[in-house]
Coordinates of C-alpha atoms in Angstrom, one line a residue:
Chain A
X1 CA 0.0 0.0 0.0
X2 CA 1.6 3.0 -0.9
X3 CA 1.9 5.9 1.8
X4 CA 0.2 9.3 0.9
X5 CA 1.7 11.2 3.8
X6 CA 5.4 11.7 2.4
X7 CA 8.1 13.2 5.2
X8 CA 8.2 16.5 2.6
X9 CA 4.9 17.6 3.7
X10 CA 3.2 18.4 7.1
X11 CA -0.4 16.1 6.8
X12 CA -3.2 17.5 8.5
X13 CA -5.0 16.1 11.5
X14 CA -7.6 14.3 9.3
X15 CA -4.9 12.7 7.1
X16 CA -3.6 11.4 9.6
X17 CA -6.9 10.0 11.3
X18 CA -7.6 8.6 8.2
X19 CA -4.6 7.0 6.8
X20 CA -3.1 6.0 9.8
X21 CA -6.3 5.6 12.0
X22 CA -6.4 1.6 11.7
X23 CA -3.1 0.9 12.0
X24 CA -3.0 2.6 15.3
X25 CA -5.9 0.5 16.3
X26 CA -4.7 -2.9 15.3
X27 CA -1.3 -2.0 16.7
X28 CA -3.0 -1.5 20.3
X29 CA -5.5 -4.2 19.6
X30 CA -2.8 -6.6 18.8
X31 CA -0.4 -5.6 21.5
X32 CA -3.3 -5.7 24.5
X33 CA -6.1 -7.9 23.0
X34 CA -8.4 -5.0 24.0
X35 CA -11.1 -3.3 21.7
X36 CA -11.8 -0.7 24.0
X37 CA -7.7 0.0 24.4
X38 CA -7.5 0.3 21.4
X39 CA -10.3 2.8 21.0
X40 CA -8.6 4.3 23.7
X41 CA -5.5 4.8 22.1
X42 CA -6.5 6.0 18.4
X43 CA -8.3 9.1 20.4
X44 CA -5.2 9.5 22.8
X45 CA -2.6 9.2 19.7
X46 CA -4.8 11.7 17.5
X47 CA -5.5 14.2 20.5
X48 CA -1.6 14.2 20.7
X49 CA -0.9 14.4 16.7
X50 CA -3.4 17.5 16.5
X51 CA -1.6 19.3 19.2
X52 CA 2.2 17.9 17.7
X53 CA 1.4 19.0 14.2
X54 CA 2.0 22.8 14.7
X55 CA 5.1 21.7 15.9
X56 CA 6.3 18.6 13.4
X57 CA 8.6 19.9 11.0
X58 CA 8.7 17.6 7.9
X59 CA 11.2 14.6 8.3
X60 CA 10.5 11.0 9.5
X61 CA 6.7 11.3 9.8
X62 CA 6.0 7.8 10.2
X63 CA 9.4 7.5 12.7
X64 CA 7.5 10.4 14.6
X65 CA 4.0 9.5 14.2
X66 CA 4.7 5.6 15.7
X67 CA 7.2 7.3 18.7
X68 CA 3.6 9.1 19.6
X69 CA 1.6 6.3 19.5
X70 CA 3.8 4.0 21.0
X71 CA 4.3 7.0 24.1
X72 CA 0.7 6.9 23.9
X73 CA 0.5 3.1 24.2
X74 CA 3.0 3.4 27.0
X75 CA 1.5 6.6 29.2
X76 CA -1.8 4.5 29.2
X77 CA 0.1 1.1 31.0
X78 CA 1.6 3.5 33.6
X79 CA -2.2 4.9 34.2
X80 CA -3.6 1.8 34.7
X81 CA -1.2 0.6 37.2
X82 CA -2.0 3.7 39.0
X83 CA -5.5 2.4 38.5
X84 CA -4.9 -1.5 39.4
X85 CA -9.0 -1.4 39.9
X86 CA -10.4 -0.7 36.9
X87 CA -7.3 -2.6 34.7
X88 CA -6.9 -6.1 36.0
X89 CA -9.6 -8.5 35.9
X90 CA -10.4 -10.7 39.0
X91 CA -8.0 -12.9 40.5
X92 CA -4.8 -10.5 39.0
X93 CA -4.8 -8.6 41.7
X94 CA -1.9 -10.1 43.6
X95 CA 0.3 -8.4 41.9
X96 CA -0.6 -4.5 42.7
X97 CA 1.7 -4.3 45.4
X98 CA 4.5 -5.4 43.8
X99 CA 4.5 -2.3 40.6
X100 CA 3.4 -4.7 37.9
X101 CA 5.2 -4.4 34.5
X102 CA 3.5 -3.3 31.6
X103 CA 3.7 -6.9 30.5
X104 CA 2.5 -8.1 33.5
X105 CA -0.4 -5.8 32.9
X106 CA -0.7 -6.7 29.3
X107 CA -0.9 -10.4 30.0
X108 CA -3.9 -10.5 32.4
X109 CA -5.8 -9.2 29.1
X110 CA -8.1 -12.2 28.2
X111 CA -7.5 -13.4 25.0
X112 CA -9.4 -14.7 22.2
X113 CA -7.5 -16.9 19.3
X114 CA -3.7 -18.9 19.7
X115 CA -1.4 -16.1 17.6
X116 CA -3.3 -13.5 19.6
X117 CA -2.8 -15.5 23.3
X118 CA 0.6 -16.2 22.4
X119 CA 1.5 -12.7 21.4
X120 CA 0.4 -11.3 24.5
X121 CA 2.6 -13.7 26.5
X122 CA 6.2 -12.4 25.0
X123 CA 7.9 -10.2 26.8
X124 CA 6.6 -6.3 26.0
X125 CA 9.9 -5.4 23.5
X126 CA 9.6 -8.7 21.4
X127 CA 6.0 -7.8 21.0
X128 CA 6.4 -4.8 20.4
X129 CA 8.7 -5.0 17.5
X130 CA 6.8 -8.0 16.1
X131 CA 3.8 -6.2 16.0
X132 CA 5.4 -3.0 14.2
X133 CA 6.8 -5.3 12.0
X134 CA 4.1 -7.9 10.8
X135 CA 1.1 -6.2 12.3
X136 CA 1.5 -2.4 11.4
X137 CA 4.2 -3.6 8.4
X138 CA 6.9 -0.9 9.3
X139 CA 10.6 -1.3 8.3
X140 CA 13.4 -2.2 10.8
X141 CA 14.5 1.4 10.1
X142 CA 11.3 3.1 11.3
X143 CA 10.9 0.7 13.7
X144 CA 14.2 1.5 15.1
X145 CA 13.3 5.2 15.3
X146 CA 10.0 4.8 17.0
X147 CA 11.2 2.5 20.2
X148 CA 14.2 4.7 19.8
X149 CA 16.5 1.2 19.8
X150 CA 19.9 0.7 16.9
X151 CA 18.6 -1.7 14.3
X152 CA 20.6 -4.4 15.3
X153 CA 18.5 -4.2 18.3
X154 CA 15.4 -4.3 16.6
X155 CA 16.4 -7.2 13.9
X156 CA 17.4 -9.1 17.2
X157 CA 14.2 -8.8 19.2
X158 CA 11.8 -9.0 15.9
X159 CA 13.6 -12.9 15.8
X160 CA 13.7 -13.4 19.3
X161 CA 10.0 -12.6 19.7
X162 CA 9.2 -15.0 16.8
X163 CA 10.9 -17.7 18.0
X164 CA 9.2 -17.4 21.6
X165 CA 6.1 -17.3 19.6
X166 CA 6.6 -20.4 17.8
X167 CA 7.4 -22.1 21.5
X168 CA 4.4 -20.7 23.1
X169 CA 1.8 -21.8 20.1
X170 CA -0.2 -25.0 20.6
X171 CA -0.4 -26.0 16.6
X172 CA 2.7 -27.5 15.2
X173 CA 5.1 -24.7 13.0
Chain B
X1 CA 29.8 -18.1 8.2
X2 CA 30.8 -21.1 10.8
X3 CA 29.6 -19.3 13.4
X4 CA 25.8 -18.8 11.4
X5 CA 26.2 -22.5 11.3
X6 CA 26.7 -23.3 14.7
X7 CA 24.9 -20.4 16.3
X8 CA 21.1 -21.1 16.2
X9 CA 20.0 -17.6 17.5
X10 CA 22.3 -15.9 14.9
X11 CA 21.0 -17.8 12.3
X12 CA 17.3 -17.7 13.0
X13 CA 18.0 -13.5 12.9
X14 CA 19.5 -13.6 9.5
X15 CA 16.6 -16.1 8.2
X16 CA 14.1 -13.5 9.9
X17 CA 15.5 -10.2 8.7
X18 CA 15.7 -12.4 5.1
X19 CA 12.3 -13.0 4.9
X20 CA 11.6 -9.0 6.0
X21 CA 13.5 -8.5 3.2
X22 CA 15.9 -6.5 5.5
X23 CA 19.7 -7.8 4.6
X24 CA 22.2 -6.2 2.7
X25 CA 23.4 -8.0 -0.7
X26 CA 26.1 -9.4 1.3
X27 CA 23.6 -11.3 4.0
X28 CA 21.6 -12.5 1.4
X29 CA 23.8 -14.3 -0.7
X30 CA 24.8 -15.6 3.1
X31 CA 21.6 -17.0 3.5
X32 CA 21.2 -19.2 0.4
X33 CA 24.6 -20.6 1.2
X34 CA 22.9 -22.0 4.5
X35 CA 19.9 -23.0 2.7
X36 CA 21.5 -24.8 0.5
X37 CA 21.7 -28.2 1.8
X38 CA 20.9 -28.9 5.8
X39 CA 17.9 -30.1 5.9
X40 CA 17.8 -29.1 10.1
X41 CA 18.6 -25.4 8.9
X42 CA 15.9 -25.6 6.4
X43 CA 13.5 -26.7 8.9
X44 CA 14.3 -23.8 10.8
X45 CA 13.9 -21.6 8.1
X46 CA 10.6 -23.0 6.8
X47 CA 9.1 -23.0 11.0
X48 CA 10.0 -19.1 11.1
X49 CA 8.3 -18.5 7.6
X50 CA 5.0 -20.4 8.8
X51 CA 5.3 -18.1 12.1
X52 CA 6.0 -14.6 10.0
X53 CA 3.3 -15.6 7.7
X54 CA 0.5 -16.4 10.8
X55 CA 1.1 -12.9 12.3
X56 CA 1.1 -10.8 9.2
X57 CA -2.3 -13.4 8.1
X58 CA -3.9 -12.1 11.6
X59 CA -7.2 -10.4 10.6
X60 CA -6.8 -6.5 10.3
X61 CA -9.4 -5.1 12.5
X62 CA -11.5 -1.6 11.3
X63 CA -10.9 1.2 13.4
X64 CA -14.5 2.1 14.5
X65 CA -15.7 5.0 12.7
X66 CA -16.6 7.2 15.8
X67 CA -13.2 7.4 16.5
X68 CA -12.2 9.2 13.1
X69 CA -13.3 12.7 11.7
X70 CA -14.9 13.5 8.6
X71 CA -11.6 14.0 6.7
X72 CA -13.0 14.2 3.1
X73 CA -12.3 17.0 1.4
X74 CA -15.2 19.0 0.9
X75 CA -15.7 22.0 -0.5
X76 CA -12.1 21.9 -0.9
X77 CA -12.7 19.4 -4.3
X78 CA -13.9 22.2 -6.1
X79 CA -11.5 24.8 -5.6
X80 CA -9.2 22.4 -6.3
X81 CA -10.6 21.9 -9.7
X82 CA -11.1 25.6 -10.4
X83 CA -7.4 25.9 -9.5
X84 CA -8.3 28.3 -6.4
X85 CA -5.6 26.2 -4.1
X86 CA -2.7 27.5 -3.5
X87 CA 0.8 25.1 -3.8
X88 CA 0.5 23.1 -0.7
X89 CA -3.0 23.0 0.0
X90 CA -2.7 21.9 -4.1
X91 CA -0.2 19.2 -3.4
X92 CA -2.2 17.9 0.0
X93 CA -5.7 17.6 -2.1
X94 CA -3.6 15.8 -4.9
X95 CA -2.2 12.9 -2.7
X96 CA -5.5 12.9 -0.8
X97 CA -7.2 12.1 -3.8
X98 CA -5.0 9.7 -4.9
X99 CA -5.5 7.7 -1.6
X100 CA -9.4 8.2 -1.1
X101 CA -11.9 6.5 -3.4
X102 CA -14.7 8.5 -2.2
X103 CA -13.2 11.6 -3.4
X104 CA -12.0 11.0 -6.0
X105 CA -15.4 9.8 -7.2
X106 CA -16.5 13.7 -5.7
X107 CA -14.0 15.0 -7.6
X108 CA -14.8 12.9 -10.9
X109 CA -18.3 14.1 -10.7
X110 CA -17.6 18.0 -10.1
X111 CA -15.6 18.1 -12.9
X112 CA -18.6 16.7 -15.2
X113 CA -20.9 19.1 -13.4
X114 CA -18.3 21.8 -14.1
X115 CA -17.5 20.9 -17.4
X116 CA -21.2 20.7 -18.4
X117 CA -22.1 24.0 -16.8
X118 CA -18.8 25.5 -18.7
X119 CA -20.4 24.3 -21.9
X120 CA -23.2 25.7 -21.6
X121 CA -24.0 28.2 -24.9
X122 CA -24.0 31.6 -23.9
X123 CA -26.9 34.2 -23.9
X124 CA -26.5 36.1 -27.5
X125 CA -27.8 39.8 -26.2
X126 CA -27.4 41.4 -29.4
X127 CA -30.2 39.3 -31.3
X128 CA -32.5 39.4 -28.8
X129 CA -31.8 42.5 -26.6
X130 CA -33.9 41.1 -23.8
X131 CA -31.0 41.4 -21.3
X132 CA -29.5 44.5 -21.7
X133 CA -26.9 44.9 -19.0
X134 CA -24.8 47.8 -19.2
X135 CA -21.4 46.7 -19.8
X136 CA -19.2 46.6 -16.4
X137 CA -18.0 49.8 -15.8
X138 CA -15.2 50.5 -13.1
X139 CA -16.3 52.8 -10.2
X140 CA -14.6 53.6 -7.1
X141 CA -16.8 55.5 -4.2
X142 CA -16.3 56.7 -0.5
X143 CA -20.1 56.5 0.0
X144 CA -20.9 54.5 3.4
X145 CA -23.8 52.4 1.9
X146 CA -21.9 51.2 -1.3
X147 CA -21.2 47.9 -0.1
X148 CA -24.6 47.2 0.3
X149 CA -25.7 48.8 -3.0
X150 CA -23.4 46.4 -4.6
X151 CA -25.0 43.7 -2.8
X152 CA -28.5 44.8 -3.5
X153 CA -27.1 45.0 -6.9
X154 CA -26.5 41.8 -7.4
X155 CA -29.6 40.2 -5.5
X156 CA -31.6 42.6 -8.2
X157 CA -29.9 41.0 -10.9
X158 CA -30.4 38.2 -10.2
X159 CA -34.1 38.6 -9.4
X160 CA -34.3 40.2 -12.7
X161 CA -32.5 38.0 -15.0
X162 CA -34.8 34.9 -13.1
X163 CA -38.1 36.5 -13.5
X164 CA -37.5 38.8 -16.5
X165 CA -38.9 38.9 -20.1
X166 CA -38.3 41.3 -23.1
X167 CA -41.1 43.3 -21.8
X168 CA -39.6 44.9 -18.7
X169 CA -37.5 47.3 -18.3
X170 CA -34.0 46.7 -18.4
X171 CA -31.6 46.6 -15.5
X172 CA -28.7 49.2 -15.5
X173 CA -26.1 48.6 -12.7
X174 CA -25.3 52.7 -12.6
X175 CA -28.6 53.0 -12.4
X176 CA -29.2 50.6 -9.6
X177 CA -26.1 51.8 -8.1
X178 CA -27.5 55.7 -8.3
X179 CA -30.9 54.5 -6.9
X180 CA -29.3 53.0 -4.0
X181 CA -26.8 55.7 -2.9
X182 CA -29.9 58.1 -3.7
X183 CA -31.6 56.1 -0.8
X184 CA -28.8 56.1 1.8
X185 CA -28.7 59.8 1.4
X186 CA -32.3 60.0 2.2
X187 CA -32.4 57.7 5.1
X188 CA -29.5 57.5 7.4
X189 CA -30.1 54.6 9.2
X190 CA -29.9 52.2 5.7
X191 CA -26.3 53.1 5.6
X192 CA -24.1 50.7 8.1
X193 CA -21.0 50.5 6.8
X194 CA -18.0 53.3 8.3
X195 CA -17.5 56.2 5.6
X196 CA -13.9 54.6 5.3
X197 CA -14.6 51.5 3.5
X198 CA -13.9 51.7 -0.3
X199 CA -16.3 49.3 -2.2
X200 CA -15.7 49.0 -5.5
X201 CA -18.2 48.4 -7.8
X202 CA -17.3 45.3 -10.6

């Protein structure tokens, strides 16, 4: 799919929404199994584009646009563990006193199908760069420049993530 | 390259990045070396193809529609095709089009509208002489109501070209334009606008 935003030009708000509006969503459904996080985070990410834009100064837009989101994605973890109540289904909540990790927080997520479950088990970094990868289809490059880790780094945990995954599945790969 | 052989991890990253399409020349030509052959290091291979290929086959979900604004371009289509846009704005409705079906369906459609309306014949005055509008003539005036005696002007033409017929009496925008200061005079309270505003009459 070719990109209409090009990093010579500043998109408006509503070309963002719209070209990049699903991407965002499947990147927080896929990463917390979560409709309603999801939802959560397309309004959060584009709340925080509109104010940005005045500010972005053509370059990397999709580098900067997926360092938002993925801020975004982040700031809304550390809110719910200051919110333990209303973000861990029954039976999870042996581990508020203890500062639970994001992934921690991530896995208690229930989970629907067997890529899905076993996504949400790896560790958040391997999941994260899977998902950029396969889910929202962005180069090591850009995927480097949005988690704000050297490629090497990224190639690493794209492999290491895939691996776990093909451990943690139940159907033979 | 004896490392990649003995090194699982090492070689699972290189098969990984290969299949992302992510190696230099250099890596690639590596990786059909260790393909070529070991049947163990084409299992592995073939196992993180089947895992790339079940996460990219995940269904893609739609992001629900309350979420997103109305970002079509509007009004904004037909400036665009009258060439009223200036570069960037130009440039931004270009790609937009290119990337949104709907509008460029919008946009397919105003331009036949536009083109048909363009093609319209015009109105031969000279046979016929029912509309006989006095030729645009260039006036500039300090008077206070003359922004709203263009404006009248132009709601009385068009009342007059709608309803007209060769037996009324012509419309003359000096005359209309007289009429109308002539009343602003008269009645102080029609004029509104500050005796500094130049209006200029088309």
């Amino acid at each position: 799919m070719g990109k209409i935003i090009t990093d010579e030009f500043t998109p408006t708000w509503e070309d963002v929404a719209h070209r990049y509006g699903r991407k965002i969503y499947n990147f927080a459904y896929r990463l917390t199994g979560n409709p309603d996080d999801a939802a959560d985070l397309v309004q959060e990410v584009l709340l925080r584009v509109r104010k940005g834009l005045d500010s972005y100064r053509p370059g990397s837009f999709d580098g900067w646009l997926w360092r938002i989101t993925r801020n975004a994605f982040l700031d809304g973890i550390r809110r719910k563990q200051r919110r333990p109540e209303s973000a861990l289904p029954e039976g999870d909540h042996h581990t508020l006193g203890s500062s639970p990790s994001p992934d921690e927080v991530l896995s208690s997520v229930r989970l629907s199908d067997d890529v899905q479950s076993s996504l949400l088990k790896l560790p958040y970094e391997f999941r994260e760069a899977v998902v950029l990868c396969d889910v929202v289809g962005l180069t090591y490059d850009e995927i480097a420049e949005a988690t704000d880790a050297p490629v090497g780094t990224v190639r690493s945990r794209i492999h290491r993530g895939r691996k776990q995954l093909r451990e943690l599945l139940t159907w033979p790969v | 390259m004896a490392r990649l052989i003995s090194d699982p991890d090492a070689r699972g990253e290189l098969f990984s990045a290969y299949l992302d399409g992510q190696l230099a020349p250099d890596e690639v030509v590596l990786v059909s070396n260790l393909l070529d052959g070991d049947e163990e290091v084409i299992r592995e291979f073939r196992s993180l193809q089947r895992i790339r290929r079940s996460l990219r086959l995940l269904p893609e979900f739609e992001v629900p529609a309350n979420l997103l604004p109305d970002g079509h371009l509007g009004d904004r289509l037909s400036a665009y095709l009258d060439g009223e846009l200036v570069t960037l704005e130009h440039r931004r409705v270009t790609r937009h089009v290119v990337d949104c079906p709907d509008c460029r369906i919008e946009l397919q459609e105003l331009d036949r509208a536009r083109i048909a309306v363009r093609s319209l014949p015009g109105v031969d005055t000279t046979s016929t002489g029912e509309i006989p509008v006095t030729p645009p003539v260039r006036h500039t005036r300090r008077y206070v109501a003359a922004g709203i005696g263009a404006a009248a002007v132009a709601a009385a033409l068009v009342v007059g070209l709608a309803v007209g017929n060769g037996d009324e009496p012509a419309f003359s925008l000096n005359d209309l334009g007289t009429r109308h200061v002539a009343r602003a005079s008269a009645e102080p309270g029609f004029a509104v606008l500050p005796a500094s505003v130049e209006v200029s009459f088309p």
